[in-house]
Amino acid sequence: MTISVDLKRLDHGRDLPLPAYQSELAAGLDLLAAVDGPLFLAPGERALVPTGLAMALPAGYEAQVRPRSGLAAKHGVTVLNTPGTIDADYRGEVKVILINLGQAPFEINRGDRIAQMVIAPVLQAEIREVDALPDTRRGAGGFGSTGHK
Ligand SMILES: O=c1ccn([C@H]2C[C@H](O)[C@@H](COP(=O)(O)OP(=O)(O)OP(=O)(O)O)O2)c(=O)[nH]1
Ligand SMILES: [Mg+2]
């Protein structure tokens, strides 16, 4: 299914290409780093990386900021708060909280594809407080209660 999403390139991202799906049925749009110069992430270090983008999602949708598996597998670099949540009413700059969990410093340059953004439908719940919840077979069992293998 396809929906329209309004994206705005901010001044410091004006020269960067718009995020794009990299294959016909890709789920995520790659997000680019709108940094001025190289940004070095030491092992264990994190950074709030600008994308130079703002957006307006339709009501009923969110955008999820997710890691790229290549960066994670090759360099240990991931999105700290994955999946990051972009609310439909957010008009600020989309930023990516990257963390280097690898053992070597990681360099980010302008235009590098640092994360991906998945547009997804989201429901808002109408919360009703109750005194009792319906019984189930699982009950309060969790956290490995069904076995460990
Ligand atoms: O990876 C992220 C996560 C969030 N945001 C922006 C969009 C989102 O709509 C807003 C708030 O995010 P969130 O609700 O996760 O953060 P918070 O700490 O709860 O901040 P707030 O009190 O502003 O909601 O920040 C990003 O740009 N990147
Ligand atoms: Mg919040």
Short mmCIF file of N, CA and C and ligand atoms in Angstrom, two decimals:
data_model
loop_
_atom_site.label_atom_id
_atom_site.label_comp_id
_atom_site.label_asym_id
_atom_site.label_seq_id
_atom_site.Cartn_x
_atom_site.Cartn_y
_atom_site.Cartn_z
N MET A 1 0.84 -1.19 0.00
CA MET A 1 0.00 0.00 0.00
C MET A 1 0.88 1.25 0.00
N THR A 2 0.45 2.28 -0.69
CA THR A 2 1.24 3.51 -0.77
C THR A 2 0.43 4.67 -0.20
N ILE A 3 1.08 5.49 0.58
CA ILE A 3 0.45 6.74 1.04
C ILE A 3 1.38 7.89 0.70
N SER A 4 0.86 9.09 0.69
CA SER A 4 1.70 10.27 0.45
C SER A 4 2.15 10.85 1.77
N VAL A 5 3.42 11.19 1.83
CA VAL A 5 3.98 11.81 3.03
C VAL A 5 4.71 13.08 2.60
N ASP A 6 4.42 14.18 3.27
CA ASP A 6 5.09 15.44 2.94
C ASP A 6 6.41 15.54 3.68
N LEU A 7 7.48 15.71 2.90
CA LEU A 7 8.82 15.87 3.46
C LEU A 7 9.33 17.25 3.10
N LYS A 8 10.04 17.87 4.02
CA LYS A 8 10.62 19.17 3.74
C LYS A 8 12.12 19.10 3.99
N ARG A 9 12.91 19.50 2.97
CA ARG A 9 14.35 19.58 3.18
C ARG A 9 14.67 20.90 3.87
N LEU A 10 15.29 20.84 5.00
CA LEU A 10 15.66 22.05 5.74
C LEU A 10 16.90 22.65 5.08
N ASP A 11 17.21 23.89 5.44
CA ASP A 11 18.30 24.60 4.77
C ASP A 11 19.59 23.78 4.73
N HIS A 12 19.94 23.18 5.87
CA HIS A 12 21.21 22.45 5.91
C HIS A 12 21.15 21.07 5.26
N GLY A 13 19.99 20.72 4.69
CA GLY A 13 19.89 19.45 3.98
C GLY A 13 19.48 19.63 2.52
N ARG A 14 19.45 20.89 2.10
CA ARG A 14 18.91 21.24 0.79
C ARG A 14 19.63 20.51 -0.36
N ASP A 15 20.93 20.30 -0.23
CA ASP A 15 21.72 19.69 -1.31
C ASP A 15 21.70 18.16 -1.27
N LEU A 16 21.14 17.59 -0.23
CA LEU A 16 21.15 16.12 -0.13
C LEU A 16 19.95 15.54 -0.85
N PRO A 17 20.11 14.34 -1.42
CA PRO A 17 18.95 13.72 -2.05
C PRO A 17 17.87 13.40 -1.02
N LEU A 18 16.63 13.37 -1.47
CA LEU A 18 15.55 12.96 -0.58
C LEU A 18 15.76 11.49 -0.20
N PRO A 19 15.28 11.09 0.97
CA PRO A 19 15.38 9.67 1.32
C PRO A 19 14.64 8.84 0.28
N ALA A 20 15.15 7.66 0.02
CA ALA A 20 14.55 6.85 -1.04
C ALA A 20 14.56 5.38 -0.66
N TYR A 21 13.58 4.66 -1.21
CA TYR A 21 13.58 3.20 -1.09
C TYR A 21 14.66 2.68 -2.03
N GLN A 22 15.47 1.75 -1.55
CA GLN A 22 16.61 1.29 -2.35
C GLN A 22 16.28 0.09 -3.22
N SER A 23 15.10 -0.48 -3.03
CA SER A 23 14.66 -1.55 -3.93
C SER A 23 13.15 -1.44 -4.06
N GLU A 24 12.63 -2.19 -5.01
CA GLU A 24 11.22 -2.04 -5.39
C GLU A 24 10.28 -2.17 -4.19
N LEU A 25 10.52 -3.17 -3.36
CA LEU A 25 9.60 -3.43 -2.25
C LEU A 25 10.26 -3.18 -0.89
N ALA A 26 11.27 -2.36 -0.86
CA ALA A 26 11.94 -2.05 0.41
C ALA A 26 10.93 -1.48 1.41
N ALA A 27 11.11 -1.83 2.67
CA ALA A 27 10.23 -1.31 3.72
C ALA A 27 10.70 0.04 4.23
N GLY A 28 11.99 0.27 4.16
CA GLY A 28 12.54 1.47 4.78
C GLY A 28 13.15 2.42 3.76
N LEU A 29 12.99 3.70 4.05
CA LEU A 29 13.65 4.77 3.27
C LEU A 29 14.96 5.08 3.97
N ASP A 30 16.05 5.06 3.25
CA ASP A 30 17.32 5.36 3.90
C ASP A 30 17.42 6.84 4.27
N LEU A 31 17.88 7.09 5.47
CA LEU A 31 18.07 8.45 5.97
C LEU A 31 19.55 8.81 5.87
N LEU A 32 19.82 10.04 5.43
CA LEU A 32 21.20 10.48 5.21
C LEU A 32 21.64 11.42 6.33
N ALA A 33 22.93 11.40 6.59
CA ALA A 33 23.47 12.29 7.62
C ALA A 33 23.67 13.69 7.04
N ALA A 34 23.05 14.68 7.66
CA ALA A 34 23.22 16.07 7.20
C ALA A 34 24.25 16.77 8.09
N VAL A 35 25.36 16.10 8.31
CA VAL A 35 26.44 16.71 9.11
C VAL A 35 27.30 17.58 8.18
N ASP A 36 27.93 18.59 8.76
CA ASP A 36 28.77 19.49 7.96
C ASP A 36 30.06 18.82 7.53
N GLY A 37 30.71 18.23 8.48
CA GLY A 37 31.98 17.56 8.19
C GLY A 37 31.96 16.19 8.82
N PRO A 38 33.07 15.49 8.80
CA PRO A 38 33.10 14.15 9.39
C PRO A 38 32.77 14.19 10.89
N LEU A 39 32.00 13.21 11.30
CA LEU A 39 31.65 13.07 12.72
C LEU A 39 32.23 11.73 13.16
N PHE A 40 33.03 11.75 14.21
CA PHE A 40 33.66 10.51 14.67
C PHE A 40 32.95 10.03 15.92
N LEU A 41 32.56 8.77 15.88
CA LEU A 41 31.96 8.15 17.06
C LEU A 41 32.97 7.18 17.64
N ALA A 42 33.46 7.50 18.81
CA ALA A 42 34.38 6.58 19.50
C ALA A 42 33.60 5.37 19.98
N PRO A 43 34.26 4.26 20.24
CA PRO A 43 33.54 3.11 20.80
C PRO A 43 32.76 3.53 22.05
N GLY A 44 31.49 3.16 22.09
CA GLY A 44 30.64 3.49 23.24
C GLY A 44 30.01 4.86 23.14
N GLU A 45 30.42 5.65 22.14
CA GLU A 45 29.91 7.02 22.05
C GLU A 45 28.61 7.06 21.23
N ARG A 46 27.76 8.04 21.54
CA ARG A 46 26.52 8.22 20.78
C ARG A 46 26.44 9.66 20.30
N ALA A 47 25.59 9.86 19.29
CA ALA A 47 25.41 11.21 18.76
C ALA A 47 24.01 11.35 18.19
N LEU A 48 23.49 12.56 18.31
CA LEU A 48 22.19 12.89 17.72
C LEU A 48 22.49 13.45 16.33
N VAL A 49 22.24 12.65 15.31
CA VAL A 49 22.70 13.01 13.97
C VAL A 49 21.55 13.64 13.19
N PRO A 50 21.76 14.84 12.66
CA PRO A 50 20.70 15.51 11.89
C PRO A 50 20.51 14.85 10.52
N THR A 51 19.27 14.92 10.02
CA THR A 51 19.00 14.39 8.67
C THR A 51 18.68 15.53 7.70
N GLY A 52 18.47 16.74 8.22
CA GLY A 52 18.10 17.86 7.35
C GLY A 52 16.67 17.76 6.83
N LEU A 53 15.86 16.95 7.51
CA LEU A 53 14.48 16.71 7.04
C LEU A 53 13.47 17.00 8.12
N ALA A 54 12.34 17.54 7.71
CA ALA A 54 11.16 17.59 8.58
C ALA A 54 10.01 16.98 7.78
N MET A 55 8.96 16.57 8.46
CA MET A 55 7.90 15.87 7.73
C MET A 55 6.54 16.07 8.38
N ALA A 56 5.52 15.76 7.60
CA ALA A 56 4.14 15.77 8.10
C ALA A 56 3.50 14.46 7.67
N LEU A 57 3.39 13.56 8.63
CA LEU A 57 2.73 12.28 8.36
C LEU A 57 1.22 12.47 8.47
N PRO A 58 0.46 11.71 7.69
CA PRO A 58 -1.00 11.77 7.87
C PRO A 58 -1.38 11.23 9.25
N ALA A 59 -2.50 11.72 9.80
CA ALA A 59 -3.01 11.17 11.06
C ALA A 59 -3.16 9.66 10.91
N GLY A 60 -2.81 8.93 11.95
CA GLY A 60 -2.94 7.47 11.89
C GLY A 60 -1.68 6.77 11.44
N TYR A 61 -0.61 7.54 11.25
CA TYR A 61 0.67 6.95 10.84
C TYR A 61 1.79 7.43 11.76
N GLU A 62 2.84 6.64 11.83
CA GLU A 62 4.07 7.02 12.51
C GLU A 62 5.22 6.70 11.56
N ALA A 63 6.38 7.22 11.86
CA ALA A 63 7.58 6.76 11.17
C ALA A 63 8.51 6.18 12.22
N GLN A 64 9.08 5.03 11.89
CA GLN A 64 10.00 4.36 12.80
C GLN A 64 11.42 4.51 12.27
N VAL A 65 12.31 4.98 13.12
CA VAL A 65 13.71 5.13 12.73
C VAL A 65 14.44 3.87 13.19
N ARG A 66 14.94 3.15 12.23
CA ARG A 66 15.53 1.84 12.55
C ARG A 66 16.98 1.78 12.07
N PRO A 67 17.77 0.87 12.67
CA PRO A 67 19.15 0.72 12.24
C PRO A 67 19.24 0.11 10.84
N ARG A 68 20.39 0.29 10.20
CA ARG A 68 20.71 -0.47 8.99
C ARG A 68 21.54 -1.68 9.42
N SER A 69 21.15 -2.84 8.94
CA SER A 69 21.83 -4.05 9.41
C SER A 69 23.29 -4.09 9.00
N GLY A 70 23.62 -3.48 7.86
CA GLY A 70 25.01 -3.48 7.41
C GLY A 70 25.91 -2.75 8.40
N LEU A 71 25.45 -1.60 8.88
CA LEU A 71 26.25 -0.84 9.84
C LEU A 71 26.37 -1.61 11.16
N ALA A 72 25.29 -2.27 11.53
CA ALA A 72 25.31 -3.04 12.78
C ALA A 72 26.26 -4.23 12.66
N ALA A 73 26.12 -4.98 11.57
CA ALA A 73 26.92 -6.21 11.42
C ALA A 73 28.40 -5.91 11.19
N LYS A 74 28.68 -4.88 10.39
CA LYS A 74 30.09 -4.61 10.05
C LYS A 74 30.78 -3.74 11.08
N HIS A 75 30.04 -2.82 11.70
CA HIS A 75 30.71 -1.83 12.56
C HIS A 75 30.15 -1.75 13.98
N GLY A 76 29.07 -2.47 14.26
CA GLY A 76 28.47 -2.36 15.61
C GLY A 76 27.77 -1.04 15.83
N VAL A 77 27.41 -0.38 14.74
CA VAL A 77 26.74 0.93 14.86
C VAL A 77 25.24 0.74 14.69
N THR A 78 24.48 1.25 15.66
CA THR A 78 23.04 1.02 15.65
C THR A 78 22.30 2.26 16.14
N VAL A 79 20.98 2.18 16.10
CA VAL A 79 20.13 3.28 16.59
C VAL A 79 19.80 2.97 18.05
N LEU A 80 20.20 3.85 18.92
CA LEU A 80 20.12 3.58 20.36
C LEU A 80 18.69 3.34 20.82
N ASN A 81 17.76 4.12 20.31
CA ASN A 81 16.36 4.06 20.76
C ASN A 81 15.48 3.31 19.78
N THR A 82 16.06 2.38 19.05
CA THR A 82 15.31 1.73 17.98
C THR A 82 14.08 0.99 18.48
N PRO A 83 12.96 1.02 17.81
CA PRO A 83 12.69 1.94 16.73
C PRO A 83 12.35 3.33 17.27
N GLY A 84 13.07 4.33 16.79
CA GLY A 84 12.73 5.70 17.14
C GLY A 84 11.34 6.02 16.61
N THR A 85 10.62 6.82 17.32
CA THR A 85 9.24 7.15 16.94
C THR A 85 9.13 8.58 16.44
N ILE A 86 8.66 8.74 15.22
CA ILE A 86 8.32 10.07 14.71
C ILE A 86 6.80 10.19 14.75
N ASP A 87 6.32 11.11 15.56
CA ASP A 87 4.87 11.30 15.71
C ASP A 87 4.32 12.07 14.50
N ALA A 88 3.06 11.83 14.20
CA ALA A 88 2.44 12.48 13.03
C ALA A 88 2.34 13.99 13.21
N ASP A 89 2.38 14.46 14.46
CA ASP A 89 2.28 15.91 14.66
C ASP A 89 3.65 16.56 14.90
N TYR A 90 4.73 15.82 14.69
CA TYR A 90 6.08 16.38 14.87
C TYR A 90 6.52 17.14 13.61
N ARG A 91 6.93 18.37 13.80
CA ARG A 91 7.37 19.18 12.66
C ARG A 91 8.83 19.60 12.75
N GLY A 92 9.51 19.09 13.79
CA GLY A 92 10.92 19.41 13.93
C GLY A 92 11.77 18.55 13.02
N GLU A 93 13.06 18.71 13.13
CA GLU A 93 13.98 17.92 12.30
C GLU A 93 14.00 16.46 12.76
N VAL A 94 13.94 15.56 11.82
CA VAL A 94 14.12 14.14 12.13
C VAL A 94 15.60 13.92 12.45
N LYS A 95 15.87 13.35 13.61
CA LYS A 95 17.26 13.09 14.01
C LYS A 95 17.41 11.62 14.36
N VAL A 96 18.63 11.16 14.25
CA VAL A 96 18.93 9.74 14.47
C VAL A 96 19.91 9.64 15.63
N ILE A 97 19.54 8.87 16.64
CA ILE A 97 20.45 8.68 17.78
C ILE A 97 21.29 7.44 17.50
N LEU A 98 22.48 7.68 16.99
CA LEU A 98 23.37 6.57 16.64
C LEU A 98 24.29 6.28 17.82
N ILE A 99 24.61 5.01 18.01
CA ILE A 99 25.61 4.64 19.02
C ILE A 99 26.58 3.63 18.41
N ASN A 100 27.82 3.80 18.76
CA ASN A 100 28.86 2.90 18.27
C ASN A 100 29.12 1.85 19.34
N LEU A 101 28.59 0.64 19.12
CA LEU A 101 28.81 -0.47 20.05
C LEU A 101 29.97 -1.34 19.57
N GLY A 102 30.63 -0.90 18.52
CA GLY A 102 31.79 -1.64 18.02
C GLY A 102 33.05 -1.29 18.79
N GLN A 103 34.18 -1.85 18.31
CA GLN A 103 35.43 -1.64 19.04
C GLN A 103 36.34 -0.62 18.37
N ALA A 104 35.93 -0.15 17.19
CA ALA A 104 36.76 0.83 16.47
C ALA A 104 35.98 2.13 16.34
N PRO A 105 36.68 3.25 16.22
CA PRO A 105 35.98 4.51 15.96
C PRO A 105 35.23 4.41 14.64
N PHE A 106 34.10 5.08 14.54
CA PHE A 106 33.30 5.05 13.31
C PHE A 106 33.13 6.47 12.81
N GLU A 107 33.39 6.64 11.51
CA GLU A 107 33.32 7.98 10.91
C GLU A 107 32.05 8.12 10.09
N ILE A 108 31.34 9.22 10.32
CA ILE A 108 30.12 9.53 9.55
C ILE A 108 30.39 10.77 8.72
N ASN A 109 30.13 10.68 7.43
CA ASN A 109 30.32 11.82 6.54
C ASN A 109 28.98 12.30 6.00
N ARG A 110 28.97 13.52 5.55
CA ARG A 110 27.75 14.10 4.97
C ARG A 110 27.21 13.20 3.85
N GLY A 111 25.93 12.91 3.91
CA GLY A 111 25.30 12.10 2.88
C GLY A 111 25.36 10.60 3.13
N ASP A 112 26.07 10.17 4.18
CA ASP A 112 26.10 8.73 4.48
C ASP A 112 24.70 8.26 4.88
N ARG A 113 24.38 7.05 4.47
CA ARG A 113 23.09 6.46 4.85
C ARG A 113 23.25 5.83 6.24
N ILE A 114 22.64 6.46 7.22
CA ILE A 114 22.93 6.08 8.61
C ILE A 114 21.83 5.26 9.26
N ALA A 115 20.64 5.29 8.71
CA ALA A 115 19.50 4.58 9.32
C ALA A 115 18.41 4.49 8.27
N GLN A 116 17.32 3.86 8.62
CA GLN A 116 16.19 3.80 7.68
C GLN A 116 14.90 4.12 8.42
N MET A 117 13.95 4.59 7.65
CA MET A 117 12.69 5.05 8.23
C MET A 117 11.54 4.25 7.61
N VAL A 118 10.77 3.61 8.47
CA VAL A 118 9.63 2.82 8.03
C VAL A 118 8.35 3.58 8.40
N ILE A 119 7.50 3.81 7.42
CA ILE A 119 6.21 4.46 7.66
C ILE A 119 5.20 3.37 8.00
N ALA A 120 4.51 3.53 9.11
CA ALA A 120 3.63 2.45 9.56
C ALA A 120 2.33 3.02 10.13
N PRO A 121 1.23 2.28 9.95
CA PRO A 121 -0.02 2.70 10.57
C PRO A 121 0.06 2.52 12.08
N VAL A 122 -0.59 3.35 12.80
CA VAL A 122 -0.56 3.26 14.26
C VAL A 122 -1.96 3.55 14.80
N LEU A 123 -2.33 2.84 15.86
CA LEU A 123 -3.64 3.05 16.48
C LEU A 123 -3.46 3.83 17.76
N GLN A 124 -4.35 4.70 18.05
CA GLN A 124 -4.41 5.29 19.39
C GLN A 124 -5.51 4.56 20.14
N ALA A 125 -5.22 4.20 21.38
CA ALA A 125 -6.19 3.47 22.20
C ALA A 125 -6.98 4.44 23.06
N GLU A 126 -8.24 4.10 23.23
CA GLU A 126 -9.04 4.82 24.22
C GLU A 126 -8.89 4.03 25.52
N ILE A 127 -8.28 4.61 26.52
CA ILE A 127 -7.95 3.87 27.74
C ILE A 127 -9.15 3.84 28.69
N ARG A 128 -9.47 2.62 29.11
CA ARG A 128 -10.55 2.46 30.11
C ARG A 128 -9.92 1.81 31.33
N GLU A 129 -9.99 2.41 32.47
CA GLU A 129 -9.47 1.77 33.68
C GLU A 129 -10.50 0.79 34.22
N VAL A 130 -10.02 -0.44 34.60
CA VAL A 130 -10.93 -1.46 35.14
C VAL A 130 -10.33 -1.99 36.44
N ASP A 131 -11.17 -2.68 37.23
CA ASP A 131 -10.69 -3.25 38.50
C ASP A 131 -10.16 -4.66 38.30
N ALA A 132 -10.68 -5.38 37.30
CA ALA A 132 -10.26 -6.77 37.10
C ALA A 132 -10.07 -7.02 35.61
N LEU A 133 -9.12 -7.91 35.30
CA LEU A 133 -8.84 -8.25 33.90
C LEU A 133 -9.31 -9.67 33.63
N PRO A 134 -9.73 -9.99 32.41
CA PRO A 134 -10.19 -11.35 32.12
C PRO A 134 -9.06 -12.38 32.28
N ASP A 135 -9.42 -13.59 32.80
CA ASP A 135 -8.43 -14.66 32.99
C ASP A 135 -7.95 -15.20 31.66
N THR A 136 -6.71 -15.68 31.64
CA THR A 136 -6.18 -16.39 30.45
C THR A 136 -5.35 -17.58 30.93
N ARG A 137 -5.03 -18.53 30.03
CA ARG A 137 -4.17 -19.66 30.40
C ARG A 137 -2.79 -19.17 30.80
N ARG A 138 -2.27 -18.19 30.10
CA ARG A 138 -0.93 -17.67 30.44
C ARG A 138 -0.93 -16.96 31.79
N GLY A 139 -1.99 -16.26 32.05
CA GLY A 139 -2.04 -15.50 33.29
C GLY A 139 -0.87 -14.54 33.39
N ALA A 140 -0.18 -14.54 34.53
CA ALA A 140 0.93 -13.60 34.74
C ALA A 140 2.26 -14.20 34.31
N GLY A 141 2.26 -15.40 33.73
CA GLY A 141 3.52 -16.05 33.32
C GLY A 141 4.15 -15.30 32.16
N GLY A 142 5.42 -15.09 32.25
CA GLY A 142 6.14 -14.42 31.17
C GLY A 142 7.63 -14.57 31.39
N PHE A 143 8.41 -13.90 30.60
CA PHE A 143 9.87 -13.85 30.81
C PHE A 143 10.49 -15.25 30.87
N GLY A 144 10.07 -16.12 29.93
CA GLY A 144 10.64 -17.48 29.88
C GLY A 144 9.78 -18.52 30.56
N SER A 145 8.56 -18.18 30.95
CA SER A 145 7.72 -19.13 31.70
C SER A 145 7.34 -20.35 30.87
N THR A 146 7.43 -20.26 29.52
CA THR A 146 7.04 -21.42 28.70
C THR A 146 8.24 -22.30 28.37
N GLY A 147 9.39 -22.05 28.96
CA GLY A 147 10.59 -22.86 28.71
C GLY A 147 11.65 -22.00 28.06
N HIS A 148 12.87 -22.50 28.11
CA HIS A 148 13.98 -21.64 27.68
C HIS A 148 14.55 -21.99 26.31
N LYS A 149 14.05 -23.07 25.65
CA LYS A 149 14.60 -23.41 24.33
C LYS A 149 13.47 -23.44 23.31
O1 LIG B 1 14.70 8.78 16.88
C1 LIG B 1 13.96 9.77 17.00
C2 LIG B 1 12.94 9.81 17.95
C3 LIG B 1 12.16 10.95 18.04
N1 LIG B 1 12.37 12.01 17.21
C4 LIG B 1 11.50 13.18 17.28
C5 LIG B 1 10.16 12.90 16.60
C6 LIG B 1 9.25 12.60 17.72
O2 LIG B 1 7.92 12.92 17.38
C7 LIG B 1 9.81 13.46 18.82
C8 LIG B 1 9.57 12.93 20.20
O3 LIG B 1 10.08 11.64 20.29
P1 LIG B 1 9.83 10.72 21.58
O4 LIG B 1 8.39 10.77 21.96
O5 LIG B 1 10.45 9.41 21.30
O6 LIG B 1 10.75 11.45 22.65
P2 LIG B 1 10.43 11.99 24.10
O7 LIG B 1 11.67 11.86 24.87
O8 LIG B 1 9.18 11.31 24.65
O9 LIG B 1 10.18 13.51 23.80
P3 LIG B 1 8.81 14.33 23.82
O10 LIG B 1 8.56 14.66 25.25
O11 LIG B 1 9.08 15.52 22.95
O12 LIG B 1 7.73 13.46 23.23
O13 LIG B 1 11.22 13.50 18.60
C9 LIG B 1 13.36 11.95 16.26
O14 LIG B 1 13.57 12.88 15.47
N2 LIG B 1 14.14 10.84 16.17
MG MG B 2 7.30 11.42 23.68
#
